[in-house]
CSV table of C-alpha atoms and ligand atoms in Angstrom, one decimal:
chain,number,residue,atom,x,y,z
A,1,UNK,CA,155.5,99.3,80.5
A,2,UNK,CA,154.8,96.5,83.0
A,3,UNK,CA,151.1,96.0,83.3
A,4,UNK,CA,149.7,96.6,86.8
A,5,UNK,CA,148.2,93.5,88.5
A,6,UNK,CA,146.0,93.2,91.5
A,7,UNK,CA,144.6,90.3,93.4
A,8,UNK,CA,141.0,90.7,94.4
A,9,UNK,CA,139.2,88.4,96.9
A,10,UNK,CA,135.7,87.6,95.8
A,11,UNK,CA,133.2,86.7,98.5
A,12,UNK,CA,129.9,86.3,96.7
A,13,UNK,CA,127.8,85.6,99.9
A,14,UNK,CA,124.2,84.4,100.1
A,15,UNK,CA,120.9,85.2,98.6
A,16,UNK,CA,121.2,87.6,95.7
A,17,UNK,CA,124.9,87.9,96.3
A,18,UNK,CA,126.1,85.5,93.6
A,19,UNK,CA,123.9,87.1,90.9
A,20,UNK,CA,124.8,90.7,91.6
A,21,UNK,CA,128.5,89.7,92.0
A,22,UNK,CA,128.3,88.2,88.5
A,23,UNK,CA,127.4,91.6,87.1
A,24,UNK,CA,130.1,93.4,89.1
A,25,UNK,CA,132.7,91.0,87.7
A,26,UNK,CA,131.5,91.7,84.1
A,27,UNK,CA,132.2,95.3,84.8
A,28,UNK,CA,135.6,94.5,86.4
A,29,UNK,CA,136.5,92.5,83.2
A,30,UNK,CA,135.8,95.6,81.0
A,31,UNK,CA,137.9,97.7,83.3
A,32,UNK,CA,140.7,95.2,82.8
A,33,UNK,CA,140.5,95.6,79.1
A,34,UNK,CA,140.2,99.4,79.1
A,35,UNK,CA,142.8,100.2,81.7
A,36,UNK,CA,145.7,97.8,80.9
A,37,UNK,CA,145.5,96.3,84.4
A,38,UNK,CA,145.1,92.6,85.4
A,39,UNK,CA,142.8,91.4,88.1
A,40,UNK,CA,143.5,88.0,89.6
A,41,UNK,CA,140.2,87.0,91.2
A,42,UNK,CA,140.3,84.6,94.1
A,43,UNK,CA,136.9,83.3,95.1
A,44,UNK,CA,136.4,82.2,98.6
A,45,UNK,CA,133.4,80.9,100.7
A,46,UNK,CA,131.8,83.5,103.0
A,47,UNK,CA,128.4,83.6,104.7
A,48,UNK,CA,125.7,81.0,105.5
A,49,UNK,CA,126.6,78.7,102.6
A,50,UNK,CA,130.2,78.7,103.9
A,51,UNK,CA,128.9,77.6,107.3
A,52,UNK,CA,127.0,74.7,105.8
A,53,UNK,CA,129.9,73.6,103.6
A,54,UNK,CA,132.9,74.3,105.9
A,55,UNK,CA,131.4,74.6,109.4
A,56,UNK,CA,132.2,78.4,109.6
A,57,UNK,CA,130.8,81.4,107.8
A,58,UNK,CA,134.3,82.9,107.6
A,59,UNK,CA,136.4,79.8,107.2
A,60,UNK,CA,140.2,79.7,107.6
A,61,UNK,CA,140.8,79.5,103.8
A,62,UNK,CA,138.8,82.7,103.3
A,63,UNK,CA,140.9,84.5,106.0
A,64,UNK,CA,144.0,83.3,104.2
A,65,UNK,CA,142.6,84.8,101.0
A,66,UNK,CA,142.1,88.2,102.8
A,67,UNK,CA,145.8,88.1,103.7
A,68,UNK,CA,147.1,87.7,100.1
A,69,UNK,CA,144.7,89.9,98.1
A,70,UNK,CA,144.9,93.7,97.6
A,71,UNK,CA,141.2,94.2,98.4
A,72,UNK,CA,138.0,92.2,98.8
A,73,UNK,CA,134.7,92.5,97.0
A,74,UNK,CA,132.0,91.1,99.3
A,75,UNK,CA,128.4,90.3,98.5
A,76,UNK,CA,125.6,90.4,101.1
A,77,UNK,CA,125.1,87.5,103.5
A,78,UNK,CA,122.3,86.1,105.5
A,79,UNK,CA,119.3,83.7,105.3
A,80,UNK,CA,115.5,84.1,105.9
A,81,UNK,CA,114.7,83.9,109.6
A,82,UNK,CA,113.3,80.4,109.4
A,83,UNK,CA,116.7,79.1,107.9
A,84,UNK,CA,118.9,81.4,109.9
A,85,UNK,CA,117.8,80.0,113.2
A,86,UNK,CA,119.1,76.6,112.2
A,87,UNK,CA,122.6,78.1,112.6
A,88,UNK,CA,124.0,78.6,116.1
A,89,UNK,CA,123.8,82.3,117.0
A,90,UNK,CA,127.5,82.9,116.9
A,91,UNK,CA,127.9,81.2,113.5
A,92,UNK,CA,125.1,83.2,111.8
A,93,UNK,CA,126.9,85.1,109.0
A,94,UNK,CA,126.3,88.6,110.2
A,95,UNK,CA,127.9,87.9,113.6
A,96,UNK,CA,130.2,85.1,112.5
A,97,UNK,CA,131.5,86.4,109.2
A,98,UNK,CA,130.8,90.1,108.6
A,99,UNK,CA,131.9,91.5,112.0
A,100,UNK,CA,135.0,89.3,112.0
A,101,UNK,CA,135.9,90.4,108.5
A,102,UNK,CA,135.6,94.1,109.7
A,103,UNK,CA,137.8,93.3,112.7
A,104,UNK,CA,140.3,91.3,110.5
A,105,UNK,CA,140.9,94.3,108.2
A,106,UNK,CA,140.5,96.8,111.0
A,107,UNK,CA,138.1,98.7,108.8
A,108,UNK,CA,137.0,101.4,111.2
A,109,UNK,CA,135.5,103.8,108.6
A,110,UNK,CA,132.6,102.8,106.4
A,111,UNK,CA,131.9,105.2,103.6
A,112,UNK,CA,128.3,105.0,102.4
A,113,UNK,CA,127.4,107.3,99.5
A,114,UNK,CA,123.8,108.4,99.2
A,115,UNK,CA,123.8,109.8,95.7
A,116,UNK,CA,121.0,110.8,93.4
A,117,UNK,CA,121.7,113.3,90.6
A,118,UNK,CA,118.9,115.7,89.7
A,119,UNK,CA,118.3,113.9,86.4
A,120,UNK,CA,117.4,110.8,88.4
A,121,UNK,CA,115.1,112.5,90.9
A,122,UNK,CA,112.2,110.4,89.6
A,123,UNK,CA,113.8,107.3,91.3
A,124,UNK,CA,113.3,108.9,94.7
A,125,UNK,CA,110.0,108.9,96.6
A,126,UNK,CA,110.8,112.5,97.6
A,127,UNK,CA,109.4,115.4,95.5
A,128,UNK,CA,111.6,116.7,92.8
A,129,UNK,CA,111.8,120.1,94.6
A,130,UNK,CA,113.2,118.3,97.7
A,131,UNK,CA,115.9,116.7,95.6
A,132,UNK,CA,116.7,120.1,94.1
A,133,UNK,CA,120.0,119.9,92.3
A,134,UNK,CA,120.6,116.4,93.5
A,135,UNK,CA,121.5,114.5,96.6
A,136,UNK,CA,125.2,113.9,97.1
A,137,UNK,CA,126.0,112.7,100.7
A,138,UNK,CA,128.7,110.5,102.0
A,139,UNK,CA,127.8,108.9,105.4
A,140,UNK,CA,130.9,108.0,107.3
A,141,UNK,CA,129.9,105.2,109.8
A,142,UNK,CA,132.3,104.1,112.5
A,143,UNK,CA,132.4,100.3,111.9
A,144,UNK,CA,134.3,98.7,114.8
A,145,UNK,CA,132.8,100.0,118.0
A,146,UNK,CA,129.7,100.6,119.9
A,147,UNK,CA,126.9,98.1,120.5
A,148,UNK,CA,128.1,95.9,117.7
A,149,UNK,CA,131.3,95.0,119.4
A,150,UNK,CA,130.6,95.7,123.1
A,151,UNK,CA,130.4,93.1,125.8
A,152,UNK,CA,127.1,91.2,125.9
A,153,UNK,CA,125.6,89.4,128.9
A,154,UNK,CA,122.5,87.3,128.6
A,155,UNK,CA,121.1,85.9,131.9
A,156,UNK,CA,118.3,85.5,134.4
A,157,UNK,CA,117.9,87.5,137.5
A,158,UNK,CA,117.0,86.0,140.9
A,159,UNK,CA,113.4,86.0,140.1
A,160,UNK,CA,114.0,84.0,136.9
A,161,UNK,CA,113.4,87.1,134.7
A,162,UNK,CA,115.5,86.9,131.5
A,163,UNK,CA,117.6,89.9,130.8
A,164,UNK,CA,120.3,91.1,128.4
A,165,UNK,CA,123.0,93.7,128.7
A,166,UNK,CA,124.8,95.0,125.6
A,167,UNK,CA,127.6,97.5,126.1
A,168,UNK,CA,128.1,100.6,124.0
A,169,UNK,CA,131.8,101.2,124.4
A,170,UNK,CA,134.1,103.6,122.6
A,171,UNK,CA,137.6,104.8,123.4
A,172,UNK,CA,139.1,108.0,122.2
A,173,UNK,CA,141.4,106.3,119.8
A,174,UNK,CA,138.5,104.6,118.0
A,175,UNK,CA,136.6,107.9,117.8
A,176,UNK,CA,139.6,109.9,116.7
A,177,UNK,CA,140.5,107.7,113.8
A,178,UNK,CA,137.1,107.7,112.2
A,179,UNK,CA,136.7,111.4,112.7
A,180,UNK,CA,140.0,112.0,111.0
A,181,UNK,CA,138.7,110.0,108.0
A,182,UNK,CA,135.6,112.1,108.0
A,183,UNK,CA,137.4,115.4,108.2
A,184,UNK,CA,139.9,114.3,105.5
A,185,UNK,CA,136.9,113.5,103.3
A,186,UNK,CA,135.2,116.8,104.0
A,187,UNK,CA,138.4,118.6,103.1
A,188,UNK,CA,138.2,117.1,99.6
A,189,UNK,CA,134.6,118.0,99.2
A,190,UNK,CA,132.5,121.0,100.5
A,191,UNK,CA,134.3,121.3,103.8
A,192,UNK,CA,131.1,120.9,105.8
A,193,UNK,CA,130.9,118.1,108.2
A,194,UNK,CA,127.6,117.1,110.0
A,195,UNK,CA,128.4,115.4,113.2
A,196,UNK,CA,125.5,113.1,114.2
A,197,UNK,CA,125.3,112.2,117.9
A,198,UNK,CA,123.0,111.8,120.9
A,199,UNK,CA,124.9,113.8,123.5
A,200,UNK,CA,121.8,114.8,125.3
A,201,UNK,CA,121.5,111.2,126.5
A,202,UNK,CA,124.6,109.1,125.8
A,203,UNK,CA,127.9,109.6,127.5
A,204,UNK,CA,129.5,107.9,124.5
A,205,UNK,CA,128.4,110.9,122.4
A,206,UNK,CA,129.7,113.3,125.0
A,207,UNK,CA,133.2,111.8,124.6
A,208,UNK,CA,132.7,111.6,120.8
A,209,UNK,CA,132.0,115.4,120.7
A,210,UNK,CA,135.0,116.2,123.0
A,211,UNK,CA,137.3,114.3,120.7
A,212,UNK,CA,135.7,115.9,117.7
A,213,UNK,CA,136.5,119.4,119.1
A,214,UNK,CA,140.1,118.3,119.4
A,215,UNK,CA,140.4,116.9,115.9
A,216,UNK,CA,138.6,119.9,114.5
A,217,UNK,CA,141.5,122.1,115.6
A,218,UNK,CA,143.5,120.5,112.8
A,219,UNK,CA,140.9,121.3,110.2
A,220,UNK,CA,140.0,125.0,110.7
A,221,UNK,CA,138.6,125.1,107.1
A,222,UNK,CA,135.9,122.6,107.9
A,223,UNK,CA,132.6,123.9,109.2
A,224,UNK,CA,131.2,121.4,111.7
A,225,UNK,CA,127.4,121.2,112.2
A,226,UNK,CA,126.2,119.3,115.2
A,227,UNK,CA,123.0,117.4,114.9
A,228,UNK,CA,121.2,115.0,117.2
A,229,UNK,CA,120.6,111.7,115.4
A,230,UNK,CA,116.8,111.7,115.8
A,231,UNK,CA,116.6,115.2,114.3
A,232,UNK,CA,119.0,114.1,111.5
A,233,UNK,CA,116.5,111.4,110.5
A,234,UNK,CA,113.9,114.1,110.0
A,235,UNK,CA,116.3,116.5,108.2
A,236,UNK,CA,117.3,113.8,105.8
A,237,UNK,CA,113.7,113.6,104.6
A,238,UNK,CA,112.9,117.3,104.6
A,239,UNK,CA,116.1,118.7,103.2
A,240,UNK,CA,118.7,116.1,102.2
A,241,UNK,CA,120.6,118.6,100.1
A,242,UNK,CA,121.9,120.4,103.3
A,243,UNK,CA,124.2,117.4,103.9
A,244,UNK,CA,127.6,116.6,102.3
A,245,UNK,CA,129.7,114.5,104.7
A,246,UNK,CA,128.0,113.1,107.8
A,247,UNK,CA,129.9,111.2,110.5
A,248,UNK,CA,128.4,109.0,113.2
A,249,UNK,CA,128.9,106.0,115.4
A,250,UNK,CA,128.2,102.4,114.3
A,251,UNK,CA,124.6,101.8,115.1
A,252,UNK,CA,123.4,105.3,114.1
A,253,UNK,CA,125.2,104.7,110.8
A,254,UNK,CA,123.6,101.4,110.3
A,255,UNK,CA,120.2,102.9,110.6
A,256,UNK,CA,120.6,106.3,108.9
A,257,UNK,CA,122.4,104.7,105.9
A,258,UNK,CA,119.4,102.5,105.3
A,259,UNK,CA,117.3,105.6,105.5
A,260,UNK,CA,119.6,107.0,102.9
A,261,UNK,CA,118.7,104.1,100.6
A,262,UNK,CA,115.1,105.0,101.1
A,263,UNK,CA,115.7,108.7,100.2
A,264,UNK,CA,117.2,107.8,96.8
A,265,UNK,CA,114.6,105.1,96.1
A,266,UNK,CA,116.2,101.7,97.0
A,267,UNK,CA,118.8,100.0,99.1
A,268,UNK,CA,119.8,98.5,95.8
A,269,UNK,CA,121.5,101.9,95.1
A,270,UNK,CA,123.7,101.7,98.2
A,271,UNK,CA,127.3,100.5,97.8
A,272,UNK,CA,129.9,100.9,100.5
A,273,UNK,CA,133.6,101.0,101.3
A,274,UNK,CA,135.0,99.6,104.5
A,275,UNK,CA,138.3,101.3,105.1
A,276,UNK,CA,141.0,101.2,107.7
A,277,UNK,CA,144.7,102.0,107.6
A,278,UNK,CA,145.6,98.9,105.6
A,279,UNK,CA,143.5,96.9,103.2
A,280,UNK,CA,139.8,97.6,102.5
A,281,UNK,CA,136.8,95.7,101.5
A,282,UNK,CA,133.8,96.7,99.5
A,283,UNK,CA,130.2,95.6,100.0
A,284,UNK,CA,126.6,96.6,99.3
A,285,UNK,CA,125.0,98.3,102.4
A,286,UNK,CA,122.0,96.0,102.1
A,287,UNK,CA,121.2,92.4,103.0
A,288,UNK,CA,121.0,89.3,100.9
A,289,UNK,CA,117.3,89.5,100.0
A,290,UNK,CA,116.7,85.7,100.0
A,291,UNK,CA,113.1,86.3,99.0
A,292,UNK,CA,114.1,87.5,95.5
A,293,UNK,CA,117.3,85.4,95.0
A,294,UNK,CA,117.8,83.6,91.8
A,295,UNK,CA,115.0,85.5,89.9
A,296,UNK,CA,117.2,87.9,88.0
A,297,UNK,CA,115.4,90.8,89.5
A,298,UNK,CA,117.9,92.1,92.1
A,299,UNK,CA,119.5,95.5,91.4
A,300,UNK,CA,123.3,95.0,90.9
A,301,UNK,CA,124.0,98.8,91.2
A,302,UNK,CA,125.2,98.4,94.8
A,303,UNK,CA,127.6,95.7,93.9
A,304,UNK,CA,128.9,97.4,90.8
A,305,UNK,CA,129.2,100.6,92.8
A,306,UNK,CA,131.3,98.7,95.3
A,307,UNK,CA,133.6,97.9,92.4
A,308,UNK,CA,133.8,101.7,91.6
A,309,UNK,CA,134.6,102.4,95.2
A,310,UNK,CA,137.3,99.8,95.2
A,311,UNK,CA,138.9,101.3,92.1
A,312,UNK,CA,138.9,104.7,93.7
A,313,UNK,CA,140.1,103.9,97.3
A,314,UNK,CA,142.2,100.8,96.9
A,315,UNK,CA,143.5,100.7,93.4
A,316,UNK,CA,144.2,104.4,92.6
A,317,UNK,CA,141.8,104.3,89.5
A,318,UNK,CA,139.4,107.1,90.4
A,319,UNK,CA,138.9,108.2,86.8
A,320,UNK,CA,137.6,104.8,85.9
A,321,UNK,CA,135.5,104.7,89.0
A,322,UNK,CA,133.8,107.9,87.8
A,323,UNK,CA,133.1,106.3,84.5
A,324,UNK,CA,131.3,103.4,86.2
A,325,UNK,CA,129.1,105.8,88.2
A,326,UNK,CA,128.3,107.6,85.0
A,327,UNK,CA,127.6,104.4,83.1
A,328,UNK,CA,125.2,103.2,85.7
A,329,UNK,CA,123.4,106.5,86.0
A,330,UNK,CA,123.3,106.6,82.2
A,331,UNK,CA,121.3,103.3,82.1
A,332,UNK,CA,118.6,104.9,84.2
A,333,UNK,CA,118.7,108.1,82.2
A,334,UNK,CA,118.1,106.1,79.1
A,335,UNK,CA,114.7,105.1,80.5
A,336,UNK,CA,115.5,101.8,82.0
A,337,UNK,CA,114.9,100.8,85.5
A,338,UNK,CA,115.4,97.8,87.8
A,339,UNK,CA,112.5,96.0,89.4
A,340,UNK,CA,113.2,97.5,92.9
A,341,UNK,CA,112.7,101.0,91.4
A,342,UNK,CA,110.0,100.3,88.9
A,343,UNK,CA,107.2,101.8,91.0
A,344,UNK,CA,108.8,105.2,91.0
A,345,UNK,CA,108.1,106.1,87.4
A,346,UNK,CA,105.7,104.4,85.0
A,347,UNK,CA,107.0,104.3,81.5
A,348,UNK,CA,110.5,103.2,82.3
A,349,UNK,CA,111.4,99.9,80.8
A,350,UNK,CA,112.0,97.3,83.6
A,351,UNK,CA,115.2,95.3,83.0
A,352,UNK,CA,116.7,92.4,85.0
A,353,UNK,CA,119.9,92.0,86.9
A,354,UNK,CA,121.9,90.7,83.9
A,355,UNK,CA,120.5,93.2,81.5
A,356,UNK,CA,121.4,96.1,83.8
A,357,UNK,CA,125.0,94.7,84.0
A,358,UNK,CA,125.1,94.3,80.2
A,359,UNK,CA,124.0,97.9,79.6
A,360,UNK,CA,126.6,99.2,82.1
A,361,UNK,CA,129.2,97.2,80.2
A,362,UNK,CA,128.1,98.6,76.8
A,363,UNK,CA,128.1,102.2,78.1
A,364,UNK,CA,131.6,101.8,79.6
A,365,UNK,CA,132.9,100.3,76.4
A,366,UNK,CA,131.5,103.3,74.5
A,367,UNK,CA,133.3,105.8,76.7
B,1,IPM,C1,125.1,96.7,107.1
B,1,IPM,C2,124.4,95.4,107.5
B,1,IPM,C3,125.3,94.8,108.6
B,1,IPM,C4,125.4,95.7,109.8
B,1,IPM,C5,125.0,93.4,108.9
B,1,IPM,C6,124.9,92.4,107.8
B,1,IPM,C7,126.0,92.8,109.9
B,1,IPM,O1,123.2,95.7,108.0
B,1,IPM,O2,126.3,96.6,106.6
B,1,IPM,O3,124.6,97.8,107.3
B,1,IPM,O4,124.5,95.7,110.6
B,1,IPM,O5,126.4,96.4,109.9
B,2,MG,MG1,122.6,97.8,107.8
């Protein structure tokens, strides 16, 4: 039988990006050996380092890589503020690279799992009784609209007072496509969809909810629960187990998904999948943590988890994806922890970035 072969773009990014990517690639190597599949890895510059080396944080050669690969694994980007301001605003990697990558692949749906099994409740700052039988949420964040992509005007009024206008724009096509992704996901899970909005204030949420009612007609089995975004922030802390699939616009999703990281103990536990109708890319939900870069203390879970999400969504290898989740969780269950989580339970042995990756590899090999 001819071995399957995939081309994967590797955008390691800035800060802790290269070191967590290194662990993710160790895991990918093992998958290659276990699953009779070949990964051709194509590394390309992306982020602040790319700006300094090539004059653009998402240079032409990296766009070209996007076009030939089957999927992209992307590390976090960004610099500390004092360094970031040396780069023109439009060329700073968040605006100049991440948003253009999202637009390039038309990844309108961002899946952000917030998962903590009961056995790992100790990693969370929440009480064990709040974690109950475990947290298992997928936040679906619209990724190409709203304030992130709306028109921006920066100016001075007649009195010389500086102002800025940023536009929150959505059209019904954008809303519908992400809602369909969320309903489809809910159909394969508990068939409960929490719709997170702010329709008591924002017209964009009013339209969002109108479109939702239309889309919901095609999914009579899915129970929709409407919740205002501010209330959702509270409910996430008080009773996270009530949620299964949540869907929301871009900015709400940016904020609530970071809260999700807090619920389970660390942003280091937050991988994500950026999905459209064509190719997808995979990235941790967090930033590049330049303050801890190069010290072998970053948690590679989010990057390795992004590999798992890539296997599941882009490469039709969901069984192996499950093995990776189990291997990572198994390392914690064995009494090891990463430095970001160390405060949650004394007694766990703190291991570094590379040791975590090695242990995941060993577990996978033993499966
Ligand atoms: C995220 C990040 C990005 C965002 C940045 C890096 C552009 O915070 O993926 O959540 O705001 O979307
Ligand atoms: Mg964010």
